[in-house]
Every structure is written in structure tokens, then in C-alpha cells.
Amino acid sequence: MSDMSRPEGPRIIAIANQKGGVGKTTTTINLAAALVEEGMRVLIVDLDPQGNASTGLGIDLDQREHTTYELLTQQSTLQQVIHTTDTEDLCIVPATVDLSSADIELIANERRSFLLHTALRQRGMEEYDWDYILIDCPPSLNLLTVNAMVAADSVLIPLQSEFFALEGLSQLMLSVREVRQAANPHLRIEGVVLTMYDRRNNLSLQVEQDARDNLGELVFRTKIPRNVRVSEAPSYAMPVLSYDPMSLGAKAYRQLAAEVIANHEKVAA
């Protein structure tokens, strides 16, 4: 545990990119675990119908009686949906495939874009004393992702170090701008983190250069390497920081957590 100061109130970060396979869930789980190592209390909200963050933290399907679906549809309270994990001070609201029908079911609700915002600010929330809430978004710009952006303080974007990586990013940025104008004027870009980075690969170097040329300081200094230990950890239902604390992946996520905390200290100053 470091002596870094704890942020005031929970900082809510949506981890989003409409492209699949870019490392959203991996980043959610391991950034959360790294923040816990820094003395933070963290809640993950699994907003992806695939439920991979829930599986990756050891929440079996038969344990998911109360999920983000019930939370959004107001069938369950926050207290009912929060699960502890094997990592102390890290909890999760799990997801199931039920979420995939939420877009259709909620379309008639006038407040459909504000359901998660309301759920995360309900009475009793302060008792948990969360420092960070990380929302693992689905790989699309649908109503669930809009709910995450309306509820969040900021959006963190994992960007895979591959050809065409920046394509589609403009659409995500446009969505952030639209949410800012329509529903959440304080929403900001937390940053863009390069994932699956291979410094021996010219393509990774080129993607990094393009990202920094186009996005400047929005790109985190930390790069998440392509690392077999990061890939193996979810099958053991644990973050890579627990599975192999000294791996390159674990070290990178600790550096990312330090950057996130430093950003928030700068914003709060």
C-alpha cells in the first residue's frame, strides 16, 4: 500500500471501446486490483452481457441471482447485487446474458439513459466508502454504454496496438461529446491506454506514434504489454497482480493505476 492520498468520494470510470477484443475487461479487472494495492476500495460494475469480468473474478453463474440487469430494471437494490471477491476491498456487481435484452426492454422508459446513474447514487451507497467504481462496458455504443457514460466522471479507452486501431475512435469520441451535451456535462476522457503492446513489433510502435500525434496527452505513458500471464490469469479467476505479481503485465497495471491516481489528484487540486 502506498502513501498516495485517497480520492474524495467514488470516482466513476467507464472503460469503453465499441471494438471487441481490445482488453476492456482485462483492464477493468487489473486496474481495479492495482488500485486496491494502492489502498483504494473499488467496485466493478459488469455491464457486458458476456459477464467476463464476473467470471474472471470467480463469480459463478449460479451465484448471479442479482445482477446489473436487476439493478437497472430496479428489481434489486445495490446491497443485493454487490458481491465480494477473493481480493480484499474489491467487489463486483456481476452480469449475465439477461443484459442483452435491456436495450429493448428499457426503450419505453423516459429515464432510460439515467438508470445506472440513479442506481449508483441510491441511499446507502456512502456506507461502502468506495474510492473508485469501474464500469466494464459492452463492445458497442448501445444504451448500456450510454448509461455508463451518463453515470461516469470519465471514460478510459483501451486501444489495441493493431492495424486500424484508431478507426472507430472518432465515433467513440463523438458519443462522449453527445453524452456531455445531452446528459452529463462533466464527463471527460480519462485517457487512452495502449494494450497488447509489443515493443519488438514495428506496428505497435507506429500505432503508438499515431495515437500520440492525434491525441497528445490523452494517451497514458503506461503501455500494457502483450503478456501470457495476463492472458492466463482469468482462467484462474484472479487478476494478474495476484496470479503473477512480478510479471510485466502486473507491473504495467500498477503503473497505470499510479497514473490514474495522479490524474485525479491533479483534477482535484
Short mmCIF file of C-alpha atoms in Angstrom, two decimals:
data_model
loop_
_atom_site.label_atom_id
_atom_site.label_comp_id
_atom_site.label_asym_id
_atom_site.label_seq_id
_atom_site.Cartn_x
_atom_site.Cartn_y
_atom_site.Cartn_z
CA MET A 1 0.00 0.00 0.00
CA SER A 2 1.42 3.39 -0.97
CA ASP A 3 1.04 6.72 0.75
CA MET A 4 -0.87 8.17 -2.23
CA SER A 5 -3.90 10.08 -0.97
CA ARG A 6 -7.35 8.59 -1.44
CA PRO A 7 -9.71 10.47 -3.74
CA GLU A 8 -12.75 12.19 -2.26
CA GLY A 9 -15.88 10.15 -2.90
CA PRO A 10 -16.05 7.44 -5.55
CA ARG A 11 -14.56 8.33 -8.91
CA ILE A 12 -16.66 6.55 -11.55
CA ILE A 13 -14.77 5.47 -14.66
CA ALA A 14 -16.42 3.84 -17.68
CA ILE A 15 -14.00 1.58 -19.55
CA ALA A 16 -15.26 1.64 -23.12
CA ASN A 17 -14.45 0.91 -26.74
CA GLN A 18 -17.02 -0.33 -29.24
CA LYS A 19 -14.41 -2.68 -30.72
CA GLY A 20 -14.28 -6.11 -29.13
CA GLY A 21 -11.07 -7.84 -28.04
CA VAL A 22 -9.15 -4.68 -27.14
CA GLY A 23 -8.66 -5.52 -23.46
CA LYS A 24 -11.58 -3.72 -21.78
CA THR A 25 -12.37 -6.46 -19.26
CA THR A 26 -8.70 -7.27 -18.64
CA THR A 27 -8.02 -3.60 -17.99
CA THR A 28 -11.07 -3.28 -15.72
CA ILE A 29 -10.07 -6.23 -13.52
CA ASN A 30 -6.37 -5.46 -13.30
CA LEU A 31 -6.65 -1.69 -12.93
CA ALA A 32 -9.12 -2.37 -10.09
CA ALA A 33 -6.69 -4.78 -8.43
CA ALA A 34 -3.83 -2.29 -8.82
CA LEU A 35 -5.92 0.50 -7.26
CA VAL A 36 -6.67 -1.83 -4.33
CA GLU A 37 -2.91 -2.34 -3.87
CA GLU A 38 -2.68 1.45 -3.52
CA GLY A 39 -5.11 1.35 -0.60
CA MET A 40 -8.31 2.07 -2.53
CA ARG A 41 -11.71 0.42 -2.15
CA VAL A 42 -13.01 -0.49 -5.61
CA LEU A 43 -16.33 -1.66 -7.07
CA ILE A 44 -16.53 -3.13 -10.58
CA VAL A 45 -19.88 -2.89 -12.38
CA ASP A 46 -20.04 -5.58 -15.06
CA LEU A 47 -22.18 -4.03 -17.80
CA ASP A 48 -21.26 -6.55 -20.52
CA PRO A 49 -23.84 -9.32 -21.17
CA GLN A 50 -20.93 -11.75 -21.69
CA GLY A 51 -20.15 -11.35 -17.97
CA ASN A 52 -16.43 -11.93 -18.44
CA ALA A 53 -15.39 -9.60 -15.60
CA SER A 54 -17.66 -11.60 -13.27
CA THR A 55 -16.19 -14.91 -14.44
CA GLY A 56 -12.66 -13.52 -14.27
CA LEU A 57 -13.16 -12.69 -10.60
CA GLY A 58 -14.64 -16.07 -9.69
CA ILE A 59 -18.37 -15.26 -9.57
CA ASP A 60 -20.01 -18.46 -10.86
CA LEU A 61 -23.23 -18.28 -12.86
CA ASP A 62 -25.24 -19.89 -10.06
CA GLN A 63 -24.16 -17.05 -7.76
CA ARG A 64 -25.56 -14.38 -10.08
CA GLU A 65 -29.15 -14.27 -8.87
CA HIS A 66 -28.99 -10.49 -8.54
CA THR A 67 -27.09 -8.73 -11.34
CA THR A 68 -26.70 -5.42 -13.16
CA TYR A 69 -29.84 -6.32 -15.13
CA GLU A 70 -31.93 -6.37 -11.94
CA LEU A 71 -30.16 -3.22 -10.77
CA LEU A 72 -31.03 -1.31 -13.97
CA THR A 73 -34.62 -2.56 -14.01
CA GLN A 74 -34.96 -1.70 -10.30
CA GLN A 75 -35.80 -5.28 -9.32
CA SER A 76 -32.83 -5.43 -6.92
CA THR A 77 -31.13 -2.94 -4.62
CA LEU A 78 -27.43 -2.13 -4.73
CA GLN A 79 -26.97 -4.08 -1.48
CA GLN A 80 -28.42 -7.19 -3.12
CA VAL A 81 -26.24 -7.10 -6.24
CA ILE A 82 -22.80 -6.45 -4.72
CA HIS A 83 -20.54 -9.50 -4.43
CA THR A 84 -17.22 -9.67 -2.61
CA THR A 85 -14.24 -11.25 -4.40
CA ASP A 86 -11.12 -13.06 -3.24
CA THR A 87 -9.29 -9.73 -3.48
CA GLU A 88 -9.94 -7.76 -0.30
CA ASP A 89 -11.58 -4.34 -0.89
CA LEU A 90 -12.54 -5.35 -4.45
CA CYS A 91 -16.25 -6.05 -5.07
CA ILE A 92 -18.29 -6.57 -8.21
CA VAL A 93 -21.85 -6.25 -9.48
CA PRO A 94 -21.99 -9.28 -11.81
CA ALA A 95 -23.68 -9.59 -15.20
CA THR A 96 -25.45 -12.32 -17.17
CA VAL A 97 -26.76 -12.64 -20.71
CA ASP A 98 -30.06 -11.16 -19.43
CA LEU A 99 -28.45 -7.75 -20.01
CA SER A 100 -28.51 -8.31 -23.77
CA SER A 101 -32.27 -7.62 -23.82
CA ALA A 102 -32.01 -4.45 -21.72
CA ASP A 103 -31.87 -2.16 -24.78
CA ILE A 104 -35.28 -3.35 -25.96
CA GLU A 105 -36.90 -3.62 -22.53
CA LEU A 106 -35.84 -0.17 -21.36
CA ILE A 107 -36.63 1.75 -24.56
CA ALA A 108 -40.03 2.87 -23.23
CA ASN A 109 -38.52 4.25 -20.02
CA GLU A 110 -38.18 8.05 -20.30
CA ARG A 111 -35.20 7.95 -17.93
CA ARG A 112 -33.58 5.01 -19.73
CA SER A 113 -30.19 6.72 -20.09
CA PHE A 114 -30.03 7.63 -16.38
CA LEU A 115 -30.81 4.23 -14.81
CA LEU A 116 -27.23 3.38 -13.84
CA HIS A 117 -26.57 6.96 -12.71
CA THR A 118 -29.52 6.70 -10.32
CA ALA A 119 -28.62 3.17 -9.17
CA LEU A 120 -25.07 4.17 -8.21
CA ARG A 121 -26.30 7.14 -6.19
CA GLN A 122 -29.06 5.45 -4.22
CA ARG A 123 -29.38 5.72 -0.46
CA GLY A 124 -26.86 3.64 1.46
CA MET A 125 -24.15 3.98 -1.18
CA GLU A 126 -21.94 6.07 1.11
CA GLU A 127 -21.78 3.19 3.64
CA TYR A 128 -19.49 1.28 1.28
CA ASP A 129 -16.94 4.10 1.11
CA TRP A 130 -15.82 3.22 -2.43
CA ASP A 131 -12.90 5.21 -3.83
CA TYR A 132 -13.37 4.04 -7.40
CA ILE A 133 -16.20 2.47 -9.40
CA LEU A 134 -15.06 0.94 -12.69
CA ILE A 135 -17.73 0.10 -15.28
CA ASP A 136 -16.85 -2.64 -17.79
CA CYS A 137 -18.83 -1.65 -20.91
CA PRO A 138 -20.04 -3.94 -23.72
CA PRO A 139 -18.28 -3.80 -27.13
CA SER A 140 -20.86 -1.49 -28.69
CA LEU A 141 -22.21 2.05 -28.39
CA ASN A 142 -25.64 0.93 -27.20
CA LEU A 143 -27.93 2.01 -24.36
CA LEU A 144 -25.79 0.17 -21.81
CA THR A 145 -22.67 2.12 -22.81
CA VAL A 146 -24.67 5.37 -22.80
CA ASN A 147 -25.84 4.53 -19.27
CA ALA A 148 -22.21 4.02 -18.24
CA MET A 149 -21.16 7.38 -19.71
CA VAL A 150 -24.07 9.22 -18.09
CA ALA A 151 -23.17 7.65 -14.73
CA ALA A 152 -19.41 8.21 -15.03
CA ASP A 153 -17.00 11.01 -14.27
CA SER A 154 -14.73 9.90 -17.11
CA VAL A 155 -14.15 7.37 -19.89
CA LEU A 156 -10.98 5.27 -20.12
CA ILE A 157 -10.38 3.84 -23.60
CA PRO A 158 -8.25 0.71 -24.14
CA LEU A 159 -6.70 0.83 -27.63
CA GLN A 160 -5.26 -2.35 -29.06
CA SER A 161 -1.88 -1.92 -30.76
CA GLU A 162 -3.02 -3.21 -34.15
CA PHE A 163 -3.68 -2.01 -37.70
CA PHE A 164 -6.76 0.29 -37.93
CA ALA A 165 -6.63 0.78 -34.14
CA LEU A 166 -7.61 4.44 -34.41
CA GLU A 167 -10.53 3.72 -36.73
CA GLY A 168 -13.74 3.91 -34.76
CA LEU A 169 -12.15 6.01 -32.03
CA SER A 170 -13.65 9.14 -33.58
CA GLN A 171 -17.12 7.58 -33.23
CA LEU A 172 -16.49 6.88 -29.55
CA MET A 173 -15.24 10.44 -29.01
CA LEU A 174 -18.37 11.72 -30.76
CA SER A 175 -20.53 9.65 -28.41
CA VAL A 176 -18.71 11.12 -25.41
CA ARG A 177 -19.35 14.62 -26.80
CA GLU A 178 -23.06 13.86 -27.34
CA VAL A 179 -23.46 12.50 -23.80
CA ARG A 180 -21.65 15.57 -22.47
CA GLN A 181 -24.03 17.89 -24.32
CA ALA A 182 -27.24 15.99 -23.56
CA ALA A 183 -26.87 14.44 -20.12
CA ASN A 184 -23.50 14.67 -18.36
CA PRO A 185 -21.66 17.97 -18.91
CA HIS A 186 -18.83 16.96 -16.55
CA LEU A 187 -17.88 13.78 -18.47
CA ARG A 188 -14.24 13.81 -19.56
CA ILE A 189 -11.79 11.48 -21.25
CA GLU A 190 -9.74 9.77 -18.54
CA GLY A 191 -7.22 8.70 -21.14
CA VAL A 192 -6.36 6.19 -23.84
CA VAL A 193 -4.25 3.19 -22.82
CA LEU A 194 -2.39 1.13 -25.41
CA THR A 195 -2.98 -2.59 -24.84
CA MET A 196 -1.37 -5.78 -26.22
CA TYR A 197 1.71 -3.69 -26.95
CA ASP A 198 4.82 -5.39 -28.34
CA ARG A 199 7.86 -3.11 -28.45
CA ARG A 200 9.60 -5.53 -30.88
CA ASN A 201 6.80 -5.03 -33.39
CA ASN A 202 7.01 -2.04 -35.74
CA LEU A 203 3.21 -1.94 -35.93
CA SER A 204 2.91 -1.36 -32.17
CA LEU A 205 5.44 1.46 -32.41
CA GLN A 206 3.54 3.00 -35.34
CA VAL A 207 0.17 2.77 -33.55
CA GLU A 208 1.69 4.44 -30.50
CA GLN A 209 3.15 7.24 -32.65
CA ASP A 210 -0.17 7.78 -34.44
CA ALA A 211 -2.08 7.81 -31.15
CA ARG A 212 0.27 10.32 -29.54
CA ASP A 213 0.29 12.51 -32.67
CA ASN A 214 -3.51 12.56 -32.79
CA LEU A 215 -4.43 12.52 -29.11
CA GLY A 216 -1.41 14.04 -27.39
CA GLU A 217 -1.51 13.94 -23.60
CA LEU A 218 -4.73 11.93 -23.60
CA VAL A 219 -2.57 8.84 -24.20
CA PHE A 220 -1.26 7.33 -20.97
CA ARG A 221 2.50 6.97 -20.67
CA THR A 222 1.94 3.39 -19.49
CA LYS A 223 1.58 0.75 -22.19
CA ILE A 224 0.11 -2.68 -21.37
CA PRO A 225 2.34 -5.33 -22.95
CA ARG A 226 1.21 -8.46 -24.74
CA ASN A 227 1.89 -10.85 -21.85
CA VAL A 228 0.96 -14.52 -21.50
CA ARG A 229 0.47 -14.18 -17.72
CA VAL A 230 -2.21 -11.52 -18.29
CA SER A 231 -4.00 -13.93 -20.65
CA GLU A 232 -3.74 -16.88 -18.25
CA ALA A 233 -4.94 -15.13 -15.08
CA PRO A 234 -8.72 -15.06 -15.84
CA SER A 235 -8.82 -18.87 -16.20
CA TYR A 236 -7.69 -19.00 -12.55
CA ALA A 237 -10.38 -16.41 -11.63
CA MET A 238 -7.90 -13.85 -10.40
CA PRO A 239 -6.23 -10.60 -11.52
CA VAL A 240 -2.72 -10.94 -12.93
CA LEU A 241 -1.49 -8.98 -9.91
CA SER A 242 -2.46 -11.98 -7.75
CA TYR A 243 -1.66 -14.68 -10.29
CA ASP A 244 1.88 -13.46 -11.06
CA PRO A 245 2.65 -10.24 -9.13
CA MET A 246 6.08 -9.78 -10.73
CA SER A 247 5.01 -10.29 -14.34
CA LEU A 248 5.38 -7.49 -16.88
CA GLY A 249 1.60 -7.24 -17.11
CA ALA A 250 1.17 -6.81 -13.35
CA LYS A 251 3.86 -4.13 -13.27
CA ALA A 252 2.22 -2.27 -16.16
CA TYR A 253 -1.19 -2.19 -14.46
CA ARG A 254 0.42 -0.85 -11.28
CA GLN A 255 1.95 1.96 -13.36
CA LEU A 256 -1.43 2.65 -14.97
CA ALA A 257 -3.10 2.85 -11.54
CA ALA A 258 -0.44 5.32 -10.39
CA GLU A 259 -1.14 7.49 -13.46
CA VAL A 260 -4.91 7.37 -12.86
CA ILE A 261 -4.49 8.40 -9.21
CA ALA A 262 -2.07 11.18 -10.17
CA ASN A 263 -4.59 12.45 -12.77
CA HIS A 264 -7.31 12.63 -10.15
CA GLU A 265 -5.07 14.43 -7.68
CA LYS A 266 -4.31 16.95 -10.44
CA VAL A 267 -8.03 17.41 -11.26
CA ALA A 268 -8.91 17.80 -7.56
CA ALA A 269 -6.14 20.36 -6.94
#
